[in-house]
GROMACS .gro file of C-alpha atoms in nm:
model
  266
    1MET     CA    1   0.329   2.695  -1.428
    2ALA     CA    2   0.132   2.396  -1.232
    3PHE     CA    3   0.249   2.028  -1.170
    4PHE     CA    4   0.087   1.769  -0.989
    5ASP     CA    5   0.336   1.512  -0.825
    6THR     CA    6   0.086   1.237  -0.902
    7HIS     CA    7   0.277   0.984  -0.681
    8THR     CA    8   0.467   1.051  -0.340
    9HIS     CA    9   0.535   0.897  -0.011
   10LEU     CA   10   0.572   1.241   0.214
   11ASP     CA   11   0.511   1.062   0.520
   12TYR     CA   12   0.806   0.897   0.512
   13LEU     CA   13   1.006   1.203   0.303
   14GLN     CA   14   0.844   1.366   0.630
   15ARG     CA   15   1.025   1.100   0.864
   16ASP     CA   16   1.344   1.117   0.660
   17THR     CA   17   1.412   1.449   0.680
   18GLY     CA   18   1.248   1.594   1.034
   19GLU     CA   19   1.094   1.911   0.799
   20SER     CA   20   0.771   2.002   0.882
   21ILE     CA   21   0.442   1.890   0.615
   22GLU     CA   22   0.448   2.292   0.667
   23GLN     CA   23   0.809   2.318   0.516
   24LEU     CA   24   0.773   2.036   0.251
   25LEU     CA   25   0.497   2.204   0.087
   26SER     CA   26   0.628   2.524   0.069
   27ASN     CA   27   0.913   2.411  -0.113
   28ALA     CA   28   0.691   2.217  -0.365
   29LEU     CA   29   0.510   2.531  -0.402
   30GLN     CA   30   0.781   2.768  -0.525
   31VAL     CA   31   0.832   2.567  -0.807
   32GLY     CA   32   0.475   2.565  -0.908
   33VAL     CA   33   0.396   2.218  -0.762
   34ASN     CA   34   0.035   2.236  -0.636
   35LYS     CA   35  -0.089   1.958  -0.592
   36ILE     CA   36   0.063   1.636  -0.440
   37LEU     CA   37  -0.099   1.284  -0.395
   38ILE     CA   38   0.032   1.062  -0.112
   39VAL     CA   39   0.022   0.714  -0.134
   40SER     CA   40   0.053   0.448   0.144
   41VAL     CA   41   0.204   0.101   0.167
   42LEU     CA   42   0.116  -0.010   0.474
   43ALA     CA   43  -0.187  -0.022   0.714
   44GLN     CA   44  -0.065   0.158   0.995
   45ASP     CA   45   0.002   0.432   0.755
   46PHE     CA   46  -0.376   0.523   0.680
   47ASN     CA   47  -0.409   0.713   1.004
   48PHE     CA   48  -0.115   0.959   0.999
   49ILE     CA   49  -0.154   1.010   0.584
   50GLN     CA   50  -0.535   1.161   0.635
   51LYS     CA   51  -0.435   1.376   0.917
   52MET     CA   52  -0.136   1.501   0.686
   53THR     CA   53  -0.353   1.569   0.411
   54ALA     CA   54  -0.636   1.710   0.598
   55LEU     CA   55  -0.428   2.032   0.716
   56TYR     CA   56  -0.394   2.127   0.369
   57PRO     CA   57  -0.669   2.007   0.148
   58GLN     CA   58  -0.630   2.253  -0.138
   59HIS     CA   59  -0.302   2.086  -0.215
   60LEU     CA   60  -0.260   1.746  -0.076
   61TYR     CA   61  -0.460   1.405  -0.159
   62TYR     CA   62  -0.420   1.078  -0.079
   63GLY     CA   63  -0.450   0.733  -0.172
   64LEU     CA   64  -0.458   0.393   0.046
   65GLY     CA   65  -0.316   0.087  -0.096
   66LEU     CA   66  -0.126  -0.250   0.019
   67HIS     CA   67   0.210  -0.229  -0.166
   68PRO     CA   68   0.359  -0.544  -0.293
   69LEU     CA   69   0.677  -0.499  -0.128
   70TYR     CA   70   0.546  -0.547   0.186
   71ILE     CA   71   0.338  -0.825   0.105
   72ALA     CA   72   0.491  -1.042   0.372
   73GLN     CA   73   0.400  -0.841   0.664
   74HIS     CA   74   0.026  -0.753   0.521
   75SER     CA   75  -0.274  -0.949   0.680
   76GLN     CA   76  -0.616  -0.998   0.600
   77HIS     CA   77  -0.717  -0.806   0.852
   78ASP     CA   78  -0.533  -0.541   0.713
   79LEU     CA   79  -0.736  -0.573   0.390
   80VAL     CA   80  -1.031  -0.523   0.618
   81LEU     CA   81  -0.875  -0.197   0.749
   82LEU     CA   82  -0.868  -0.069   0.380
   83GLU     CA   83  -1.176  -0.163   0.271
   84LYS     CA   84  -1.337   0.057   0.591
   85ALA     CA   85  -1.117   0.336   0.525
   86LEU     CA   86  -1.207   0.341   0.196
   87SER     CA   87  -1.563   0.328   0.243
   88GLU     CA   88  -1.583   0.681   0.443
   89GLN     CA   89  -1.538   0.807   0.095
   90ARG     CA   90  -1.317   1.128   0.269
   91LEU     CA   91  -1.323   1.403  -0.031
   92ASN     CA   92  -0.946   1.386  -0.031
   93CYS     CA   93  -0.912   1.030  -0.114
   94THR     CA   94  -0.878   0.963  -0.470
   95ALA     CA   95  -0.698   0.659  -0.526
   96VAL     CA   96  -0.673   0.329  -0.435
   97ALA     CA   97  -0.245   0.326  -0.383
   98GLU     CA   98  -0.010   0.203  -0.390
   99ILE     CA   99  -0.092  -0.149  -0.525
  100GLY     CA  100   0.046  -0.367  -0.785
  101LEU     CA  101   0.350  -0.640  -0.820
  102GLU     CA  102   0.669  -0.681  -0.749
  103ARG     CA  103   0.852  -0.944  -0.933
  104ALA     CA  104   1.229  -0.812  -0.881
  105ILE     CA  105   1.309  -0.924  -0.541
  106PRO     CA  106   1.333  -1.335  -0.537
  107GLU     CA  107   1.212  -1.365  -0.161
  108LEU     CA  108   0.849  -1.225  -0.296
  109LEU     CA  109   0.864  -1.523  -0.563
  110THR     CA  110   0.809  -1.814  -0.341
  111ASP     CA  111   0.485  -1.989  -0.429
  112LEU     CA  112   0.316  -1.864  -0.150
  113LEU     CA  113   0.387  -1.504  -0.133
  114TRP     CA  114   0.306  -1.482  -0.522
  115ARG     CA  115  -0.013  -1.605  -0.505
  116LYS     CA  116  -0.063  -1.392  -0.162
  117GLN     CA  117   0.039  -1.095  -0.400
  118CYS     CA  118  -0.199  -1.170  -0.670
  119GLU     CA  119  -0.470  -1.229  -0.400
  120PHE     CA  120  -0.422  -0.879  -0.251
  121LEU     CA  121  -0.357  -0.677  -0.577
  122GLU     CA  122  -0.731  -0.879  -0.697
  123ALA     CA  123  -0.881  -0.777  -0.359
  124GLN     CA  124  -0.805  -0.402  -0.404
  125LEU     CA  125  -0.877  -0.401  -0.760
  126TYR     CA  126  -1.217  -0.456  -0.671
  127PHE     CA  127  -1.185  -0.233  -0.422
  128ALA     CA  128  -1.101   0.045  -0.675
  129LYS     CA  129  -1.443  -0.045  -0.862
  130ARG     CA  130  -1.694  -0.093  -0.551
  131TYR     CA  131  -1.568   0.264  -0.461
  132ASP     CA  132  -1.515   0.452  -0.823
  133LEU     CA  133  -1.162   0.500  -0.791
  134PRO     CA  134  -0.868   0.487  -0.995
  135VAL     CA  135  -0.538   0.329  -0.877
  136ASN     CA  136  -0.184   0.409  -0.845
  137LEU     CA  137   0.035   0.085  -0.956
  138HIS     CA  138   0.356  -0.045  -0.915
  139SER     CA  139   0.488  -0.286  -1.183
  140ARG     CA  140   0.849  -0.417  -1.131
  141LYS     CA  141   0.975  -0.678  -1.396
  142ALA     CA  142   0.580  -0.792  -1.381
  143HIS     CA  143   0.406  -0.564  -1.677
  144ASP     CA  144   0.270  -0.876  -1.850
  145GLN     CA  145   0.127  -1.052  -1.516
  146LEU     CA  146   0.000  -0.685  -1.442
  147PHE     CA  147  -0.180  -0.650  -1.775
  148THR     CA  148  -0.358  -0.940  -1.736
  149PHE     CA  149  -0.513  -0.845  -1.396
  150LEU     CA  150  -0.615  -0.504  -1.552
  151LYS     CA  151  -0.761  -0.655  -1.857
  152ARG     CA  152  -0.967  -0.868  -1.655
  153ILE     CA  153  -1.069  -0.637  -1.418
  154PRO     CA  154  -1.151  -0.358  -1.566
  155LEU     CA  155  -1.191  -0.025  -1.384
  156ALA     CA  156  -1.415   0.270  -1.461
  157LYS     CA  157  -1.124   0.509  -1.324
  158ARG     CA  158  -0.850   0.329  -1.454
  159GLY     CA  159  -0.539   0.509  -1.301
  160VAL     CA  160  -0.172   0.501  -1.365
  161ILE     CA  161   0.126   0.248  -1.391
  162HIS     CA  162   0.362   0.463  -1.159
  163GLY     CA  163   0.722   0.491  -1.243
  164PHE     CA  164   0.714   0.353  -1.557
  165ALA     CA  165   1.045   0.219  -1.658
  166GLY     CA  166   0.997  -0.003  -1.989
  167SER     CA  167   0.951   0.000  -2.306
  168TYR     CA  168   0.687   0.171  -2.589
  169GLU     CA  169   0.509  -0.167  -2.677
  170GLN     CA  170   0.459  -0.232  -2.255
  171ALA     CA  171   0.315   0.133  -2.248
  172LYS     CA  172   0.127   0.130  -2.512
  173ARG     CA  173  -0.071  -0.196  -2.385
  174PHE     CA  174  -0.143   0.000  -2.083
  175VAL     CA  175  -0.226   0.302  -2.257
  176GLU     CA  176  -0.530   0.124  -2.472
  177LEU     CA  177  -0.661  -0.048  -2.171
  178GLY     CA  178  -0.720   0.339  -2.081
  179TYR     CA  179  -0.430   0.342  -1.819
  180LYS     CA  180  -0.204   0.664  -1.793
  181ILE     CA  181   0.167   0.619  -1.784
  182GLY     CA  182   0.379   0.766  -1.450
  183VAL     CA  183   0.672   0.990  -1.566
  184GLY     CA  184   0.961   1.018  -1.316
  185GLY     CA  185   1.319   1.065  -1.235
  186THR     CA  186   1.413   0.741  -1.455
  187ILE     CA  187   1.369   0.981  -1.775
  188THR     CA  188   1.614   1.206  -1.632
  189TYR     CA  189   1.885   0.974  -1.729
  190PRO     CA  190   2.068   0.997  -2.040
  191ARG     CA  191   2.154   0.618  -2.067
  192ALA     CA  192   1.759   0.512  -1.984
  193ASN     CA  193   1.698   0.488  -2.380
  194LYS     CA  194   1.414   0.269  -2.395
  195THR     CA  195   1.189   0.439  -2.136
  196ARG     CA  196   1.275   0.805  -2.268
  197ASP     CA  197   1.179   0.648  -2.653
  198ALA     CA  198   0.839   0.523  -2.501
  199VAL     CA  199   0.803   0.877  -2.339
  200ARG     CA  200   0.855   1.052  -2.677
  201ARG     CA  201   0.606   0.868  -2.856
  202LEU     CA  202   0.337   0.774  -2.649
  203PRO     CA  203   0.032   1.023  -2.651
  204LEU     CA  204   0.097   1.364  -2.446
  205ASP     CA  205  -0.225   1.261  -2.291
  206CYS     CA  206  -0.171   0.956  -2.157
  207LEU     CA  207   0.154   1.110  -1.942
  208LEU     CA  208   0.131   1.201  -1.574
  209LEU     CA  209   0.423   1.364  -1.369
  210GLU     CA  210   0.570   1.212  -1.065
  211THR     CA  211   0.845   1.160  -0.794
  212ASP     CA  212   0.803   0.882  -0.598
  213SER     CA  213   0.983   1.082  -0.310
  214PRO     CA  214   1.177   1.027  -0.109
  215ASP     CA  215   1.252   0.751  -0.345
  216MET     CA  216   1.388   0.754  -0.747
  217PRO     CA  217   1.598   1.068  -0.725
  218VAL     CA  218   1.638   1.262  -1.027
  219PHE     CA  219   1.972   1.302  -1.231
  220GLY     CA  220   2.219   1.509  -1.067
  221PHE     CA  221   2.052   1.421  -0.708
  222GLN     CA  222   2.196   1.043  -0.682
  223GLY     CA  223   2.191   0.993  -0.321
  224GLN     CA  224   1.988   1.257  -0.198
  225VAL     CA  225   1.617   1.245  -0.091
  226ASN     CA  226   1.385   1.264  -0.339
  227ARG     CA  227   1.140   1.581  -0.309
  228PRO     CA  228   0.812   1.712  -0.500
  229GLU     CA  229   0.985   2.014  -0.617
  230ARG     CA  230   1.194   1.769  -0.841
  231VAL     CA  231   0.928   1.722  -1.035
  232PHE     CA  232   1.035   2.022  -1.208
  233ASN     CA  233   1.313   1.845  -1.357
  234VAL     CA  234   1.115   1.576  -1.489
  235PHE     CA  235   0.924   1.779  -1.664
  236GLN     CA  236   1.228   1.987  -1.832
  237SER     CA  237   1.322   1.632  -1.937
  238LEU     CA  238   1.012   1.532  -2.049
  239CYS     CA  239   1.018   1.900  -2.293
  240GLU     CA  240   1.351   1.801  -2.433
  241LEU     CA  241   1.195   1.470  -2.574
  242ARG     CA  242   0.858   1.583  -2.670
  243THR     CA  243   0.787   1.831  -3.003
  244GLU     CA  244   0.490   2.013  -2.792
  245THR     CA  245   0.580   2.343  -2.651
  246PRO     CA  246   0.657   2.354  -2.290
  247GLU     CA  247   0.312   2.548  -2.238
  248GLN     CA  248   0.098   2.278  -2.403
  249ILE     CA  249   0.286   1.987  -2.218
  250GLU     CA  250   0.234   2.161  -1.902
  251GLN     CA  251  -0.153   2.223  -1.926
  252CYS     CA  252  -0.242   1.888  -2.097
  253ILE     CA  253  -0.068   1.682  -1.808
  254TRP     CA  254  -0.185   1.944  -1.542
  255GLN     CA  255  -0.552   1.857  -1.644
  256GLN     CA  256  -0.489   1.459  -1.677
  257SER     CA  257  -0.372   1.457  -1.333
  258VAL     CA  258  -0.664   1.669  -1.215
  259ASP     CA  259  -0.929   1.490  -1.345
  260LEU     CA  260  -0.765   1.173  -1.237
  261PHE     CA  261  -0.659   1.241  -0.900
  262ALA     CA  262  -0.809   1.571  -0.792
  263ASN     CA  263  -1.193   1.487  -0.839
  264GLY     CA  264  -1.136   1.712  -1.139
  265ASN     CA  265  -1.123   2.002  -0.878
  266GLY     CA  266  -0.797   2.229  -1.047
   0.00000   0.00000   0.00000
């Protein structure tokens, strides 16, 4: 079997664990995680992520973006740096990521910072449109607001709502716009009924697998850093929820992932 972890912060995982990129990749490959997308959160991450990915271009891809959690730190100059990096059109730069909206933290919802979140999201969506890249989207308690932006600014390659934790109705709206739904550790928790029901009912060809490592640990590994190889645990939980065979699920999701985030090079 072959898996694509479509959302990681592998640079932060390496920082947190002290392990080499070679070791982290080797651990993933042992369970069939053959491709990994690394997404950025700050402009200062861009260069390191590019260098990390260049070491293993057959396995590692990256997205550049400015994460809404750090909206207070981002500057207009960071947007300039982002557009410059995206304009280079490097082969393994396959997304504008991680971008989106954050409404779960009250400190980020002042009039000033909420307006800045919206302005930075809009700017980055237009970058994705200009450079023909998909997006990898953060959306926490912001599905309705994010939907409005995505409907107003249509992208050729769409993208994924990463780490989706919401209802079937919310997911369905994004799917109808052409977006994929990122399936992560949330579905491994038996009490996550709403999200598990959504993932059970959605079309298989709109689902992608992810870990968000080192964050969002899967059930049974609470308190530990998350890792790309645990995408296999997410896959196992997904198989329990779906009616298709594991082989059908693996093949369909692999192809969707490769088409979106590996330029179709599977």
